[in-house]
Amino acid sequence: MEIIYLANCDSTQTRLIEALKNGELEAPVILTAASQSAGYGSRANLWESEEGNLYFSFALKQDMLPDDLPLSAISIYFAYLMTQVLRSLGSKAWLKWPNDFYLEQKIGGILSTKFRDFVVCGIGINIAKAPIYAQTLDIDIESMTLLSHFEKSLKNLPKWKEILSKFLLEFEKSKKFSVHIDGKATPLRDASLADDGAIIINNKKVYLAR
């Protein structure tokens, strides 16, 4: 898979989508930057993007994905792949529903979108620095080394049902937290995980929260 390195950009995800739109790049491809000037997190919140951390986006054609993977579960799927990579390297990181990498506090996150016949995912992980409301990764590793390990994991994508069966167990950790649904803080203690990555809570199916 081609990996494009940039010293700085506004947002790797925005830049990658623009390059796909203009025909400058073709999937599969990874775009990474040492820092971002306009990185963003869930619900378009700004994400502090200092040098030393890992910021990258990747694009795959939709027909490269496992045939049982719902589009609604793309963020969970690739986020869980990253947690598996992190654990193989000695980290205790886990995935908090729907798209945050966690230790005791948040260490990063993932956003995904579908563009034409591409799936584009952006991942940020605090390796060297973290804002006061977050923390850094618990292993000593260079950002490009971690990216290399993740890139290798994309070469043989497991079925969604395999990822889902593992995340179902890990989802119990998310139940200790609350998320904002329709502008209201909602505890996840009574939530259940659906087969398509959504949660069922208060008799309602929810795909996104913050």
Short mmCIF file of C-alpha atoms in Angstrom, two decimals:
data_model
loop_
_atom_site.label_atom_id
_atom_site.label_comp_id
_atom_site.label_asym_id
_atom_site.label_seq_id
_atom_site.Cartn_x
_atom_site.Cartn_y
_atom_site.Cartn_z
CA MET A 1 0.00 0.00 0.00
CA GLU A 2 1.36 3.44 -0.93
CA ILE A 3 2.12 5.71 2.05
CA ILE A 4 2.33 9.49 1.46
CA TYR A 5 4.25 11.49 4.09
CA LEU A 6 3.60 15.19 4.74
CA ALA A 7 5.27 17.53 7.21
CA ASN A 8 1.99 19.34 7.86
CA CYS A 9 -1.50 19.61 6.45
CA ASP A 10 -4.88 20.91 7.54
CA SER A 11 -6.41 17.47 8.03
CA THR A 12 -5.18 14.18 6.58
CA GLN A 13 -8.76 13.08 6.00
CA THR A 14 -9.76 16.29 4.21
CA ARG A 15 -6.57 16.25 2.16
CA LEU A 16 -6.98 12.58 1.20
CA ILE A 17 -10.60 12.98 0.10
CA GLU A 18 -9.61 15.99 -2.01
CA ALA A 19 -6.77 14.00 -3.62
CA LEU A 20 -9.14 11.13 -4.41
CA LYS A 21 -11.66 13.57 -5.86
CA ASN A 22 -9.02 15.15 -8.10
CA GLY A 23 -7.57 11.83 -9.18
CA GLU A 24 -4.19 12.65 -7.60
CA LEU A 25 -4.27 9.48 -5.49
CA GLU A 26 -5.90 6.11 -5.89
CA ALA A 27 -6.91 3.60 -3.23
CA PRO A 28 -5.50 1.75 -1.43
CA VAL A 29 -3.41 4.56 0.01
CA ILE A 30 -2.35 6.07 3.35
CA LEU A 31 -1.72 9.77 3.93
CA THR A 32 0.11 10.74 7.12
CA ALA A 33 1.34 14.07 8.51
CA ALA A 34 3.72 15.01 11.30
CA SER A 35 1.18 17.63 12.44
CA GLN A 36 -2.22 18.96 11.44
CA SER A 37 -3.43 22.55 11.56
CA ALA A 38 -7.12 21.70 11.43
CA GLY A 39 -7.51 18.15 12.63
CA TYR A 40 -10.94 17.25 13.89
CA GLY A 41 -12.62 14.68 16.05
CA SER A 42 -16.15 13.50 16.55
CA ARG A 43 -18.91 15.94 15.58
CA ALA A 44 -16.30 18.19 13.92
CA ASN A 45 -14.70 19.10 17.25
CA LEU A 46 -11.12 20.33 16.85
CA TRP A 47 -8.45 17.77 17.73
CA GLU A 48 -5.12 19.09 19.01
CA SER A 49 -2.52 17.80 16.55
CA GLU A 50 1.02 18.36 17.78
CA GLU A 51 4.18 16.85 16.36
CA GLY A 52 5.26 13.51 17.78
CA ASN A 53 1.81 11.93 17.66
CA LEU A 54 0.34 9.76 14.91
CA TYR A 55 -2.08 11.31 12.42
CA PHE A 56 -3.08 9.49 9.27
CA SER A 57 -5.97 8.67 6.98
CA PHE A 58 -6.33 5.75 4.65
CA ALA A 59 -8.62 4.94 1.74
CA LEU A 60 -9.79 1.56 0.53
CA LYS A 61 -12.17 0.74 -2.27
CA GLN A 62 -15.42 -0.58 -0.94
CA ASP A 63 -14.98 -3.89 -2.74
CA MET A 64 -11.77 -4.46 -0.74
CA LEU A 65 -13.77 -4.73 2.49
CA PRO A 66 -15.02 -7.99 3.99
CA ASP A 67 -18.34 -8.92 2.40
CA ASP A 68 -20.08 -9.10 5.79
CA LEU A 69 -18.99 -5.65 6.99
CA PRO A 70 -21.89 -3.16 7.34
CA LEU A 71 -20.96 0.40 6.37
CA SER A 72 -22.36 1.52 9.72
CA ALA A 73 -19.64 -0.52 11.48
CA ILE A 74 -16.59 0.72 9.56
CA SER A 75 -15.24 2.92 12.38
CA ILE A 76 -15.58 0.15 14.96
CA TYR A 77 -14.06 -2.39 12.59
CA PHE A 78 -10.89 -0.45 11.79
CA ALA A 79 -10.59 0.97 15.29
CA TYR A 80 -10.62 -2.54 16.68
CA LEU A 81 -7.96 -3.55 14.17
CA MET A 82 -5.81 -0.74 15.57
CA THR A 83 -6.42 -1.84 19.17
CA GLN A 84 -5.29 -5.33 18.20
CA VAL A 85 -2.11 -3.87 16.72
CA LEU A 86 -1.51 -1.80 19.86
CA ARG A 87 -1.99 -4.83 22.11
CA SER A 88 0.37 -6.92 20.02
CA LEU A 89 2.98 -4.25 20.79
CA GLY A 90 2.34 -4.37 24.54
CA SER A 91 -0.32 -1.69 25.05
CA LYS A 92 -3.40 -2.06 27.24
CA ALA A 93 -5.46 0.18 24.92
CA TRP A 94 -9.11 -0.66 24.35
CA LEU A 95 -11.93 0.64 22.19
CA LYS A 96 -14.67 2.73 23.79
CA TRP A 97 -17.89 2.80 21.77
CA PRO A 98 -18.25 4.21 19.21
CA ASN A 99 -14.83 5.50 18.09
CA ASP A 100 -12.37 6.32 20.91
CA PHE A 101 -9.12 4.62 21.87
CA TYR A 102 -8.83 4.50 25.68
CA LEU A 103 -6.60 3.63 28.59
CA GLU A 104 -7.85 5.43 31.70
CA GLN A 105 -8.54 8.44 29.47
CA LYS A 106 -8.83 8.95 25.76
CA ILE A 107 -5.62 8.45 23.77
CA GLY A 108 -7.07 8.89 20.29
CA GLY A 109 -9.96 8.28 17.96
CA ILE A 110 -11.15 7.36 14.50
CA LEU A 111 -13.53 8.94 12.02
CA SER A 112 -14.75 7.31 8.84
CA THR A 113 -16.74 8.36 5.81
CA LYS A 114 -17.80 6.94 2.48
CA PHE A 115 -16.82 8.89 -0.62
CA ARG A 116 -17.96 7.55 -4.00
CA ASP A 117 -16.78 3.92 -3.97
CA PHE A 118 -14.10 4.64 -1.36
CA VAL A 119 -14.09 4.24 2.40
CA VAL A 120 -11.86 6.83 4.08
CA CYS A 121 -10.83 6.55 7.74
CA GLY A 122 -8.79 9.02 9.78
CA ILE A 123 -6.96 7.94 12.94
CA GLY A 124 -5.17 10.03 15.55
CA ILE A 125 -3.24 8.62 18.52
CA ASN A 126 -1.42 10.52 21.26
CA ILE A 127 2.07 9.03 21.35
CA ALA A 128 4.27 11.86 22.61
CA LYS A 129 1.86 14.57 23.79
CA ALA A 130 -1.72 14.85 25.00
CA PRO A 131 -4.05 17.65 26.08
CA ILE A 132 -5.02 17.84 29.77
CA TYR A 133 -8.27 15.95 29.20
CA ALA A 134 -6.51 12.98 27.56
CA GLN A 135 -3.37 10.88 27.92
CA THR A 136 -0.59 9.39 25.83
CA LEU A 137 -0.08 5.83 24.68
CA ASP A 138 1.36 3.47 27.30
CA ILE A 139 4.15 2.04 25.12
CA ASP A 140 7.32 3.59 23.75
CA ILE A 141 7.04 3.52 19.96
CA GLU A 142 7.71 5.85 17.05
CA SER A 143 4.65 7.04 15.13
CA MET A 144 5.88 5.67 11.80
CA THR A 145 6.66 2.29 13.35
CA LEU A 146 3.09 2.06 14.63
CA LEU A 147 1.78 3.12 11.23
CA SER A 148 3.83 0.39 9.56
CA HIS A 149 2.34 -2.25 11.85
CA PHE A 150 -1.17 -1.00 11.14
CA GLU A 151 -0.55 -0.96 7.38
CA LYS A 152 0.40 -4.64 7.56
CA SER A 153 -2.89 -5.41 9.32
CA LEU A 154 -4.80 -4.05 6.30
CA LYS A 155 -3.36 -6.70 4.00
CA ASN A 156 -5.47 -9.54 5.35
CA LEU A 157 -8.74 -8.12 6.67
CA PRO A 158 -10.72 -10.44 8.96
CA LYS A 159 -14.47 -10.91 8.68
CA TRP A 160 -16.69 -8.47 10.56
CA LYS A 161 -18.21 -11.32 12.57
CA GLU A 162 -14.74 -12.09 13.96
CA ILE A 163 -14.20 -8.49 15.04
CA LEU A 164 -17.74 -8.19 16.40
CA SER A 165 -17.39 -11.30 18.58
CA LYS A 166 -14.30 -9.81 20.23
CA PHE A 167 -15.71 -6.31 20.57
CA LEU A 168 -18.87 -7.67 22.20
CA LEU A 169 -16.74 -8.66 25.19
CA GLU A 170 -14.86 -5.35 25.24
CA PHE A 171 -18.12 -3.37 24.98
CA GLU A 172 -18.71 -4.07 28.66
CA LYS A 173 -16.00 -1.49 29.47
CA SER A 174 -17.96 1.17 27.59
CA LYS A 175 -20.92 0.62 29.91
CA LYS A 176 -19.08 2.49 32.66
CA PHE A 177 -19.33 5.67 30.58
CA SER A 178 -21.97 8.06 29.32
CA VAL A 179 -22.29 9.49 25.82
CA HIS A 180 -24.25 12.42 24.45
CA ILE A 181 -27.28 11.33 22.45
CA ASP A 182 -29.59 14.01 21.10
CA GLY A 183 -27.71 16.54 23.23
CA LYS A 184 -28.28 14.64 26.47
CA ALA A 185 -25.75 12.71 28.56
CA THR A 186 -26.89 9.09 28.46
CA PRO A 187 -25.33 6.31 30.58
CA LEU A 188 -24.40 3.22 28.59
CA ARG A 189 -24.90 0.79 31.47
CA ASP A 190 -28.12 -0.62 29.98
CA ALA A 191 -27.05 -0.45 26.33
CA SER A 192 -26.59 -3.52 24.14
CA LEU A 193 -24.50 -3.83 20.99
CA ALA A 194 -26.29 -4.65 17.74
CA ASP A 195 -24.85 -6.78 14.93
CA ASP A 196 -24.24 -3.69 12.78
CA GLY A 197 -22.21 -1.82 15.41
CA ALA A 198 -25.06 0.36 16.67
CA ILE A 199 -26.23 0.34 20.27
CA ILE A 200 -29.76 -0.29 21.43
CA ILE A 201 -30.63 1.94 24.34
CA ASN A 202 -34.00 3.15 25.69
CA ASN A 203 -35.69 1.14 22.91
CA LYS A 204 -33.80 3.18 20.32
CA LYS A 205 -31.06 2.22 17.87
CA VAL A 206 -28.15 4.68 17.93
CA TYR A 207 -25.19 4.71 15.54
CA LEU A 208 -23.37 7.89 16.54
CA ALA A 209 -22.70 9.65 19.81
CA ARG A 210 -20.03 11.80 21.39
#
